Short mmCIF file of C-alpha atoms and ligand atoms in Angstrom, two decimals:
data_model
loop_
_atom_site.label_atom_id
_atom_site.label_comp_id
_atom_site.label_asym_id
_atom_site.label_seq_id
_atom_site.Cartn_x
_atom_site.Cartn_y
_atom_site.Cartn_z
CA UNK A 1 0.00 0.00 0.00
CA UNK A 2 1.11 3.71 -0.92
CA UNK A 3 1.93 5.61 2.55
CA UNK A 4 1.46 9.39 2.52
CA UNK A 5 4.40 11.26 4.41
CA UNK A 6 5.28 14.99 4.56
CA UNK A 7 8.97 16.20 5.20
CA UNK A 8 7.83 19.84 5.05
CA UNK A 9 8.99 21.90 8.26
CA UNK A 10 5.56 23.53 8.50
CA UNK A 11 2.12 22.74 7.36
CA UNK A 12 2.03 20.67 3.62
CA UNK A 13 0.41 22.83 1.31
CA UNK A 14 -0.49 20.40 -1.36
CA UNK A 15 -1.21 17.28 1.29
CA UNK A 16 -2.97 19.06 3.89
CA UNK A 17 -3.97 17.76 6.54
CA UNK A 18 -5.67 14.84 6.20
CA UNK A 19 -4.17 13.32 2.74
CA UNK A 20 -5.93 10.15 2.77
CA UNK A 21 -9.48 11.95 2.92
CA UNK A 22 -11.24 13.77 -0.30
CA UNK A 23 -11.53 17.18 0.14
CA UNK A 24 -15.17 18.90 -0.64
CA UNK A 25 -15.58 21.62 -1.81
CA UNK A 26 -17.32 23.34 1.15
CA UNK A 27 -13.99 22.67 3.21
CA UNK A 28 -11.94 24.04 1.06
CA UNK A 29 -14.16 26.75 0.33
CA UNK A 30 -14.65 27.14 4.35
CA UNK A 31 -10.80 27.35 4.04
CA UNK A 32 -10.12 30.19 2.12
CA UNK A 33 -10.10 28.40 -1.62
CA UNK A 34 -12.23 29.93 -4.58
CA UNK A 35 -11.90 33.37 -3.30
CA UNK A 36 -11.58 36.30 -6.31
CA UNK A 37 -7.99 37.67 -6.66
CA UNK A 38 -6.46 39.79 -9.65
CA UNK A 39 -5.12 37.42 -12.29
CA UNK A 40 -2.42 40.37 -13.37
CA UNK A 41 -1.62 40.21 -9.16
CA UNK A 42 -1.61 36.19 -9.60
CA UNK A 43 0.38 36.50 -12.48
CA UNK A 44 3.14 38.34 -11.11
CA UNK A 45 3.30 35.79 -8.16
CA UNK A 46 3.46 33.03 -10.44
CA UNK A 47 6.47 34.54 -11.89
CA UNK A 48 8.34 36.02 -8.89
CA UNK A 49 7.59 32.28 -8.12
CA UNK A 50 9.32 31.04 -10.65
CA UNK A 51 6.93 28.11 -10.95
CA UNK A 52 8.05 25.28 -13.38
CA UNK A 53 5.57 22.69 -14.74
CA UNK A 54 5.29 19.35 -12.74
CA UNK A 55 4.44 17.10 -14.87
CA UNK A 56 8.22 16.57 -17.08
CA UNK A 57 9.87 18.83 -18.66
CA UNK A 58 9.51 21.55 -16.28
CA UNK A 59 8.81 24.69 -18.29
CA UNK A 60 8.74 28.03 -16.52
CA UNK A 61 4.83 28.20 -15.86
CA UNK A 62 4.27 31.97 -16.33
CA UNK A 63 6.18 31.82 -19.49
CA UNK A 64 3.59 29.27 -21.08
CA UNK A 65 0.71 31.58 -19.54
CA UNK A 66 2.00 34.61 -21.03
CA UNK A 67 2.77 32.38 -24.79
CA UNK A 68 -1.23 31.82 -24.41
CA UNK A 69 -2.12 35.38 -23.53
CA UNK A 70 0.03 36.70 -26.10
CA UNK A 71 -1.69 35.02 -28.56
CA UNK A 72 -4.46 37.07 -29.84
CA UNK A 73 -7.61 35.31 -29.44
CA UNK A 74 -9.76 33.36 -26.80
CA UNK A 75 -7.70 30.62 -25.40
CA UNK A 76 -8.67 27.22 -23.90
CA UNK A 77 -7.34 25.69 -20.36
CA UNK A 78 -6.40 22.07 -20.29
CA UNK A 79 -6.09 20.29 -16.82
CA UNK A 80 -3.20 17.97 -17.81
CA UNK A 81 -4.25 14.38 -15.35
CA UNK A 82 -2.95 11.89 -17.48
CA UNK A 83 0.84 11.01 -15.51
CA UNK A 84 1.89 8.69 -18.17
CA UNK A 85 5.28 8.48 -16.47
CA UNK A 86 5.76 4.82 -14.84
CA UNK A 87 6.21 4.90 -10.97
CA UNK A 88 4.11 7.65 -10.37
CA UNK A 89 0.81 8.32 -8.74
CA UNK A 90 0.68 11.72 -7.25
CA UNK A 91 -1.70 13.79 -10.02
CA UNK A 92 -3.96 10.53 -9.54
CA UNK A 93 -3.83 10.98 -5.13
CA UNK A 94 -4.14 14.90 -6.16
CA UNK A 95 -7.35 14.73 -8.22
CA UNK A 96 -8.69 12.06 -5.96
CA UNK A 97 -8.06 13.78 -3.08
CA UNK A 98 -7.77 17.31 -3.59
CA UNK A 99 -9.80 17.96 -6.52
CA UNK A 100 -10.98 21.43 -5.90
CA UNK A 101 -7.43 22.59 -5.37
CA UNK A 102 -6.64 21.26 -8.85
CA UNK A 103 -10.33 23.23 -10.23
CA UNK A 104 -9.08 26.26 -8.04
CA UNK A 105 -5.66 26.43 -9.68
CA UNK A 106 -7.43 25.68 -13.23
CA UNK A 107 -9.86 28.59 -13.27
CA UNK A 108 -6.74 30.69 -11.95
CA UNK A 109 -5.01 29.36 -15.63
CA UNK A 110 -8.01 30.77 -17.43
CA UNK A 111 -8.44 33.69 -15.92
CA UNK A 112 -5.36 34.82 -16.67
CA UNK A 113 -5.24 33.53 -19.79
CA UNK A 114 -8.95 35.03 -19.83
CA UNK A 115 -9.73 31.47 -21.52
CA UNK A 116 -13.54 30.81 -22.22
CA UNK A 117 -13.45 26.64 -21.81
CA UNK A 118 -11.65 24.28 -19.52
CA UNK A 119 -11.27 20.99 -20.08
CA UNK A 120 -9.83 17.92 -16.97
CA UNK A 121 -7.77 15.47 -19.29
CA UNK A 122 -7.85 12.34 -16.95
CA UNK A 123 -7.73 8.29 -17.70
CA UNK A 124 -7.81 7.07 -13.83
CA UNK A 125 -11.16 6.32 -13.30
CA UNK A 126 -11.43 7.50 -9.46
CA UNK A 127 -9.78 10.48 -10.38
CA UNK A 128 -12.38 11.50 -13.01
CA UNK A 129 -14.94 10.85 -10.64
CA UNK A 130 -13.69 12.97 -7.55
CA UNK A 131 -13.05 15.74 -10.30
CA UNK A 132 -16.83 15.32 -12.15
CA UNK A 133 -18.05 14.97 -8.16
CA UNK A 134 -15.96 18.58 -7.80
CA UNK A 135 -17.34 20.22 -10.85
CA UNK A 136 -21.29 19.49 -9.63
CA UNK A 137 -20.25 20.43 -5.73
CA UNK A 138 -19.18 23.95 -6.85
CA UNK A 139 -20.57 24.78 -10.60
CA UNK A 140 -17.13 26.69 -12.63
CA UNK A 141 -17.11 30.27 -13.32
CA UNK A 142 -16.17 28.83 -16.89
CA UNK A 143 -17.73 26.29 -18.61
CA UNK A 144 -15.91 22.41 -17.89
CA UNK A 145 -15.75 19.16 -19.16
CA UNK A 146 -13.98 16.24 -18.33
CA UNK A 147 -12.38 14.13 -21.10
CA UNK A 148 -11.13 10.16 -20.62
CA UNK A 149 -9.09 8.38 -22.36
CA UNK A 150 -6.72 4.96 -21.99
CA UNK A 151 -3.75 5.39 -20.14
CA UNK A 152 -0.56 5.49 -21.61
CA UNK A 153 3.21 7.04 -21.47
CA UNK A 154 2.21 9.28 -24.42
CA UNK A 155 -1.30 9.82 -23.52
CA UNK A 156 0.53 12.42 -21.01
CA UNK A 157 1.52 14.89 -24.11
CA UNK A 158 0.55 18.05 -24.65
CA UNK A 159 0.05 18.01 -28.27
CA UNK A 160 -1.63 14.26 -27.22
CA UNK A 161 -4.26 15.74 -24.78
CA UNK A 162 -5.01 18.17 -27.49
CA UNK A 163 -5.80 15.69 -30.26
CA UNK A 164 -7.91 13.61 -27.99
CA UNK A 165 -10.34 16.83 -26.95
CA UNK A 166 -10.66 17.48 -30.30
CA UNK A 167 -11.87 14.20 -31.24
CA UNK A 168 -9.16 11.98 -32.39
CA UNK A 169 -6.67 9.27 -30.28
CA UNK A 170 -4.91 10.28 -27.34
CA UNK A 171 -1.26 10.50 -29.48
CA UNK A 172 1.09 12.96 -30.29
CA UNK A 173 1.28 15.58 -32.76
CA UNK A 174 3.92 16.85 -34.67
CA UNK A 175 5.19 20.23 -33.33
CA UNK A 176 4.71 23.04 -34.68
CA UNK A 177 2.56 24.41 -34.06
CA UNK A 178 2.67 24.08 -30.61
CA UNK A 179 0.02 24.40 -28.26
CA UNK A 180 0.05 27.55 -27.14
CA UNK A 181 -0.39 28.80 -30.69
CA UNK A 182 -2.78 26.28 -32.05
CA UNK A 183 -4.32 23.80 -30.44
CA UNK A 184 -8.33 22.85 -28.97
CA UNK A 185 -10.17 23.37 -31.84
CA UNK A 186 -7.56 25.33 -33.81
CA UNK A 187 -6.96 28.58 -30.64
CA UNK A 188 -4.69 28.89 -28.15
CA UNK A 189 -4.32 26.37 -25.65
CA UNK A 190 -2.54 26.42 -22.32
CA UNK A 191 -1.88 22.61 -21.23
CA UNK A 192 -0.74 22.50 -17.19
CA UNK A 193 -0.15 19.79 -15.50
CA UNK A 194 -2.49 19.30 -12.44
CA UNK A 195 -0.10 19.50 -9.50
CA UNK A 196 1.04 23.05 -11.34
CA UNK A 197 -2.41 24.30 -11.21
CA UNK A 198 -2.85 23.44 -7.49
CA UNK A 199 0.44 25.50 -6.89
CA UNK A 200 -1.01 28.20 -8.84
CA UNK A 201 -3.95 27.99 -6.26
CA UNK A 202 -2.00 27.95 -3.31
CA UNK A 203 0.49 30.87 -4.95
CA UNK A 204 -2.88 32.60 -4.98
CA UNK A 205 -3.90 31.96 -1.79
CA UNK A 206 -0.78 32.98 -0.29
CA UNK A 207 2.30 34.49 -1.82
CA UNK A 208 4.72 32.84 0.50
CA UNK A 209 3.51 29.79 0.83
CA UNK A 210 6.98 27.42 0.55
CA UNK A 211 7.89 25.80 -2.48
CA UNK A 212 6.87 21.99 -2.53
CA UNK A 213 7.02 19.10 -4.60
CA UNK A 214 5.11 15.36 -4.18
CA UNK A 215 7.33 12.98 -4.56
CA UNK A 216 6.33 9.12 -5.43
CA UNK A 217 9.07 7.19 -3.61
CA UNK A 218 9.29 3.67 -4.82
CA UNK A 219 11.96 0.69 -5.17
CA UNK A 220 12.24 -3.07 -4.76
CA UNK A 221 11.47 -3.86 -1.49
CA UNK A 222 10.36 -0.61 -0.42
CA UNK A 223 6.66 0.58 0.62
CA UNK A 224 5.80 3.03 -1.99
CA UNK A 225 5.14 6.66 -0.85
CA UNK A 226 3.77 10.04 -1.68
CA UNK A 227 6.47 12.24 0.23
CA UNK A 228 6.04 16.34 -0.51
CA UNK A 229 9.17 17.99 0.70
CA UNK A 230 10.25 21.31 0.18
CA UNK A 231 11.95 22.22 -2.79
CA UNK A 232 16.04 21.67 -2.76
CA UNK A 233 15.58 18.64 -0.34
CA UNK A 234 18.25 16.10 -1.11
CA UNK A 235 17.96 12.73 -2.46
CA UNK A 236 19.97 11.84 0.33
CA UNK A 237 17.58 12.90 2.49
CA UNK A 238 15.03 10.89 0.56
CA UNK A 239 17.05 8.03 0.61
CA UNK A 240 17.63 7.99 4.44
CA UNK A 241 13.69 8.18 5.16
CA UNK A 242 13.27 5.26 3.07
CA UNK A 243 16.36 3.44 4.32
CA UNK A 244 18.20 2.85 0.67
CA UNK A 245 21.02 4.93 2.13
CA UNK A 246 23.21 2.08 0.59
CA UNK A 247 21.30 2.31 -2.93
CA UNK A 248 23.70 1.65 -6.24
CA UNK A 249 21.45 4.49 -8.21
CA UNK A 250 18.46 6.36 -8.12
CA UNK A 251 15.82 6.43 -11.77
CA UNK A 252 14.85 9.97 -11.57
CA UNK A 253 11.45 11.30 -12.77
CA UNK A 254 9.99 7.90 -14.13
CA UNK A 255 12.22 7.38 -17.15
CA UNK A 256 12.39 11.16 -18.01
CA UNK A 257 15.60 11.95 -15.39
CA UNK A 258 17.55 8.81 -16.43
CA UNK A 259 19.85 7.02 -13.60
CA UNK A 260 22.21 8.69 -11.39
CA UNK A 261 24.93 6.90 -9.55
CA UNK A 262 25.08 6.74 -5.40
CA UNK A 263 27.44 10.15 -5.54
CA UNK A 264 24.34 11.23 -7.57
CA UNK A 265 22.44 11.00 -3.54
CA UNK A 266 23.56 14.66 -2.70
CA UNK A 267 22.28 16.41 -5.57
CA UNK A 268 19.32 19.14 -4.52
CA UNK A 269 15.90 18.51 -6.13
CA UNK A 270 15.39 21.98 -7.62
CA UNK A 271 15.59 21.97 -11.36
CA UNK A 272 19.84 23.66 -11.44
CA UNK A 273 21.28 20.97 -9.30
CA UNK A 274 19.37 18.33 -11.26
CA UNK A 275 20.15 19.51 -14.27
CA UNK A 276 24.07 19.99 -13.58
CA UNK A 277 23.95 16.68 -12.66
CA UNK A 278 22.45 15.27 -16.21
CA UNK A 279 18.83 14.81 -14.49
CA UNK A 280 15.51 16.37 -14.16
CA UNK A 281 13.04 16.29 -11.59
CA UNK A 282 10.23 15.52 -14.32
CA UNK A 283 6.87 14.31 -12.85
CA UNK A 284 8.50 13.68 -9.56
CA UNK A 285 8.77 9.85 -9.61
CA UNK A 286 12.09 8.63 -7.63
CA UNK A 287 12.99 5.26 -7.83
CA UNK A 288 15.66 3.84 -5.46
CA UNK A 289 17.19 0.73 -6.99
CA UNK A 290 18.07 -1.93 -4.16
CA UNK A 291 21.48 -2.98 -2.84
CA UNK A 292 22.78 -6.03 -5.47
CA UNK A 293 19.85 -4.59 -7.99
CA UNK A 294 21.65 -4.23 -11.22
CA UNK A 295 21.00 -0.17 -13.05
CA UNK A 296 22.14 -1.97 -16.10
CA UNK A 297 18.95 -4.50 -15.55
CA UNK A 298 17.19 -1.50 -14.72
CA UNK A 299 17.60 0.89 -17.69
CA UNK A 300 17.27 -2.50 -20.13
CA UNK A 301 13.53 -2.90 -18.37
CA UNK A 302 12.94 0.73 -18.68
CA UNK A 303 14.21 0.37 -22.56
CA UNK A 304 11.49 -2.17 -22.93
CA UNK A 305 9.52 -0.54 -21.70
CA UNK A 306 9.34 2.20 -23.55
CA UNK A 307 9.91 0.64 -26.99
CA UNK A 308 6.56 -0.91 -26.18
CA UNK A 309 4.94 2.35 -25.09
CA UNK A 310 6.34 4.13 -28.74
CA UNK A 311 3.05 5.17 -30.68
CA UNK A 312 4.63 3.88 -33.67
CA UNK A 313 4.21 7.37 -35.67
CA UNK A 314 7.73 8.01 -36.01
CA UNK A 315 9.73 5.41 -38.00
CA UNK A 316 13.27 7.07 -35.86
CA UNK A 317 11.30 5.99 -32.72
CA UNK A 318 10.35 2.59 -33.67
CA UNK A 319 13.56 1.93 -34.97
CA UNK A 320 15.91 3.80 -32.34
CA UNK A 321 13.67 2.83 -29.32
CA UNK A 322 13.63 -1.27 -30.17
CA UNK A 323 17.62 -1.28 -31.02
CA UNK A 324 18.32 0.56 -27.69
CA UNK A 325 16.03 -1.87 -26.14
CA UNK A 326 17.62 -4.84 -27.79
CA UNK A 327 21.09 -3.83 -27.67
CA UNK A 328 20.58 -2.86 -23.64
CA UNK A 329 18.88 -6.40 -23.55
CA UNK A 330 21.80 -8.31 -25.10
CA UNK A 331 24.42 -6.66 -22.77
CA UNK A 332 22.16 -7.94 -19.58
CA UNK A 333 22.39 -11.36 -21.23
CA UNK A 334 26.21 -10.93 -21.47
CA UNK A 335 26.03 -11.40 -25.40
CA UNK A 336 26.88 -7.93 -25.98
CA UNK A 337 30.37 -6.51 -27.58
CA UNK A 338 32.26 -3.51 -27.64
CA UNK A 339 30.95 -2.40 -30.65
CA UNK A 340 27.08 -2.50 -29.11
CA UNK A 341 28.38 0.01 -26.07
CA UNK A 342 29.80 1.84 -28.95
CA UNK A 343 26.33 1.98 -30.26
CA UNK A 344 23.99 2.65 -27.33
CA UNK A 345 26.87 5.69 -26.73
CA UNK A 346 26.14 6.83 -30.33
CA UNK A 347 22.73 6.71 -30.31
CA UNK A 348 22.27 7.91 -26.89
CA UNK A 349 23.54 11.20 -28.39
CA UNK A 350 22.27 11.03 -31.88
CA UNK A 351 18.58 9.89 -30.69
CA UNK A 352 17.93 13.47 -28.88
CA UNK A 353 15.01 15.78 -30.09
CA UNK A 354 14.35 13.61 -33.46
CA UNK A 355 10.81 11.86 -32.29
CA UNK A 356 7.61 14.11 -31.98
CA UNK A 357 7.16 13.39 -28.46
CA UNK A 358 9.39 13.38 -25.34
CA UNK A 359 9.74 9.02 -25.30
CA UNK A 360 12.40 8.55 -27.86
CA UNK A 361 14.23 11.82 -25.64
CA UNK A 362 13.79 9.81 -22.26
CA UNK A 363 15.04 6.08 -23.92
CA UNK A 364 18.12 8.27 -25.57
CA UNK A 365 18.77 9.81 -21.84
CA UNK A 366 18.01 6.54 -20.15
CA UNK A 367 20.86 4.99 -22.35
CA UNK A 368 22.87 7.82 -21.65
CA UNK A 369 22.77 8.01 -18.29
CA UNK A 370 23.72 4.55 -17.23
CA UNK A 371 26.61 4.83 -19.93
CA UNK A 372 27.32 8.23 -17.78
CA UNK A 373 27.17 7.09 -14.11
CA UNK A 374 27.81 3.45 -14.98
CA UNK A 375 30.43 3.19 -17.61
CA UNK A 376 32.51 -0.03 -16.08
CA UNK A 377 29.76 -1.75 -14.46
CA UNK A 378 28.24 -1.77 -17.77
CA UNK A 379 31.51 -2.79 -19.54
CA UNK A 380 31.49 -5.32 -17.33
CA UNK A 381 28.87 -7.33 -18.72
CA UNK A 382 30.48 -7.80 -21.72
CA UNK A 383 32.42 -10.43 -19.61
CA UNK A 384 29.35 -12.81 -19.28
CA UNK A 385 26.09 -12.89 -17.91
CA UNK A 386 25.16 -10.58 -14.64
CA UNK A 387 23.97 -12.39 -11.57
CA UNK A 388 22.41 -9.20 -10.33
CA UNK A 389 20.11 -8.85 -13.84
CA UNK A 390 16.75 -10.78 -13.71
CA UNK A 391 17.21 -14.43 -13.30
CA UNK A 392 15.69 -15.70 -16.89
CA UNK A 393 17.07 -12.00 -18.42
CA UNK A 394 13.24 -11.22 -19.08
CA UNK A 395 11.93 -7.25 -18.90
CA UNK A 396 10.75 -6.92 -15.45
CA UNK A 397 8.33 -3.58 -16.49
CA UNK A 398 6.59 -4.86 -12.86
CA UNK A 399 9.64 -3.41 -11.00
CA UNK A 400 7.69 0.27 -12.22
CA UNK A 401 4.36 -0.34 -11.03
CA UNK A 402 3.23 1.56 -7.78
CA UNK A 403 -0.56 1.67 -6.63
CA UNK A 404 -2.27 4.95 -6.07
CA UNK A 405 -2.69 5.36 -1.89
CA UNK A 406 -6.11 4.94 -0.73
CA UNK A 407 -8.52 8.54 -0.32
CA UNK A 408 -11.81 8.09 1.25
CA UNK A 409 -14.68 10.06 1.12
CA UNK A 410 -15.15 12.32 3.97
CA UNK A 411 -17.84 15.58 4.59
CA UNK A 412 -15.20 16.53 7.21
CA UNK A 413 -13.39 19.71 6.57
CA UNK A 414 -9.60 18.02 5.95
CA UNK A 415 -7.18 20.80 4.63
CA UNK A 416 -6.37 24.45 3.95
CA UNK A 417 -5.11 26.17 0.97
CA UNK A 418 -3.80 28.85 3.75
S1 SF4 B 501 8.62 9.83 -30.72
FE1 SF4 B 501 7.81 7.75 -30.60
S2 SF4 B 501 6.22 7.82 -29.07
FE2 SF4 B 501 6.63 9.95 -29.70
S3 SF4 B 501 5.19 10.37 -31.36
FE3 SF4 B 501 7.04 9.59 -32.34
S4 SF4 B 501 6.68 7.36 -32.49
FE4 SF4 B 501 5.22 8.15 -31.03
#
């Protein structure tokens, strides 16, 4: 079962108080949410802020508002629910439980964008009904709907959101144009992701309230856990709480941070220190491998992984995904040469920025990464087969799979956004 832990000093803005309860919306109403603020005031909060997007690639938030307001006609606000990243749960415990601080933050987005339609892109089915629940317990200022679809690592796309609101399959598109200038039905769209919008709501709320991040903690062995902490925490920090002080690597941000090394355990999670260290925060999922637990088994199950996630659209991705897979796959099974490392290094480098979509990015960093932080080990298996790999040498895509915690439904008052 997924535990629910702060590490925050002070109150946790974006647990609350009682994180395994769904929050109405008379509580959080009761609490100080909903309440009418400037959106140029908001604005400039999000920006002193300096708010970056939670859900991967971490674009400066007020940057992709002002790209939509810019934009010269009426825009549309997408609620972006769809966490396609594997080993992580938190927009799912976040729309389940805190649903009106998600709908708070989104009619923030569109009043600043002064945006005439909303839309709450979700596939988890609990999580589209605490949102539709939300929606009929306080009506929206601007007019809502919630749109499903199956869940997927590309599903989670901006351009793939957009395609699926306006009708078509929940894939992405090639860029550009990019959302901001075209996207629901043809006008500018702003696409956040839903733990963003709840900062926006707590930003407006109250200026200083600290900057937080939820966290899904996982690894074999471990209890999985939504931890928020505030930001610049280190992993080591992480890693003591969940005992893996001893841990050979950490997979940061589902697949999207690729695989830092145990010196990698006193990096800061704020987007600089991650980033001078080759990694990214992305959705927040951190993934502690065990002691004896092979990264090179590791990034050849996340390989698989993805090369079976790959929409098929780009014939680079198909390609470049399935040989990284299968090249990763043969150096697990110790059939590997030099000339294959040679390989995964090229293509690790040559793979960057040429798919549509971020997956083909994340299997080129994943490769990159463990080539990175675990040159020798991997060099190593060239010698023979690694006891530490999966017994049989099959993908283990099992290892990524963490259960949303439990929220029950409550008419108790259970958090604050102040
Ligand atoms: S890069 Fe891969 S997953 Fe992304 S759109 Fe192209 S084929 Fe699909």
């Amino acid at each position: 079962m997924t535990e629910i832990h702060s590490l925050m000093t002070g109150p946790a803005p974006l647990l609350g108080e009682s994180p395994d309860r769904r929050e109405t919306g008379d509580a959080y109403w009761r609490a100080g949410g909903y309440r009418e603020m400037s959106p140029d005031l908001l604005f400039n909060r999000v920006k002193a802020a300096g708010l970056r997007g939670r859900g991967g690639a971490g674009f400066p938030a007020a940057a992709k508002v002002q790209a939509v307001r810019a934009a010269g006609s009426v825009p549309v606000v997408v609620a972006n629910g769809a966490e396609g990243e594997p080993g992580s749960v938190k927009d799912r415990w976040l729309m389940r439980a805190r649903p009106h601080l998600v709908l708070d933050g989104m009619l923030r987005a569109a009043d600043m964008t002064r945006a005439a339609r909303c839309y709450v892109y979700v596939a988890d089915d609990e999580a589209a009904d605490s949102m539709r629940r939300a929606l009929a317990e306080r009506e929206p200022v601007v007019p809502t709907w919630i749109v499903r679809f199956e869940h997927s690592y590309v599903a989670g796309e901006e351009t793939s959101a957009i395609r699926r609101i306006n009708g078509g399959p929940a894939l992405p598109a090639a860029k550009p144009p990019r959302p901001f200038e075209s996207g629901v039905d043809g006008v500018p769209t702003l696409v956040a992701n839903v733990e963003t919008l709840a900062r926006i709501a707590l930003l407006a709320a109250r200026p200083q309230t600290p900057d937080s991040a939820v966290l899904t903690v996982s690894g074999r062995g471990l209890e999985a856990e939504l931890v928020e902490v505030p930001v610049g925490t280190s992993l080591q920090a992480l890693a003591y709480r969940a005992d893996r002080l001893d841990t050979p690597g950490v997979l940061m941000g589902g697949m999207f941070g690729g695989i830092l090394g145990p010196g990698g355990l006193a990096t800061a999670l704020e987007p600089a220190a991650l980033a001078a260290a080759g990694s990214a925060l992305g959705c927040g999922a951190v993934y502690f491998l065990a002691p004896g637990e092979c990264p090179v088994g590791l990034a050849a199950d996340g390989l698989a992984r993805l090369a079976a996630e790959s929409s098929r659209q780009c014939g680079v991705c198909v390609s470049g995904t399935a040989a990284l897979a299968r090249t990763m796959t043969s150096v697990v099974h110790g059939t590997a040469g030099q000339e294959d490392l040679a390989r995964l290094s090229r293509w690790s480098q040559s793979l960057v920025r040429r798919g549509a979509c971020g997956l083909l990015d994340a299997a080129a960093n994943l490769a990159a990464s463990l080539l990175r932080s675990f040159g020798p080990l991997t060099e190593a298996h060239l010698d023979g087969r690694c006891p530490r790999c999966s017994a049989d040498g099959t993908p283990d895509s099992d290892r990524f799979q963490v259960a949303p915690p439990t929220v029950r439904t409550t008419s108790h008052p259970v958090s604050a956004p102040r």
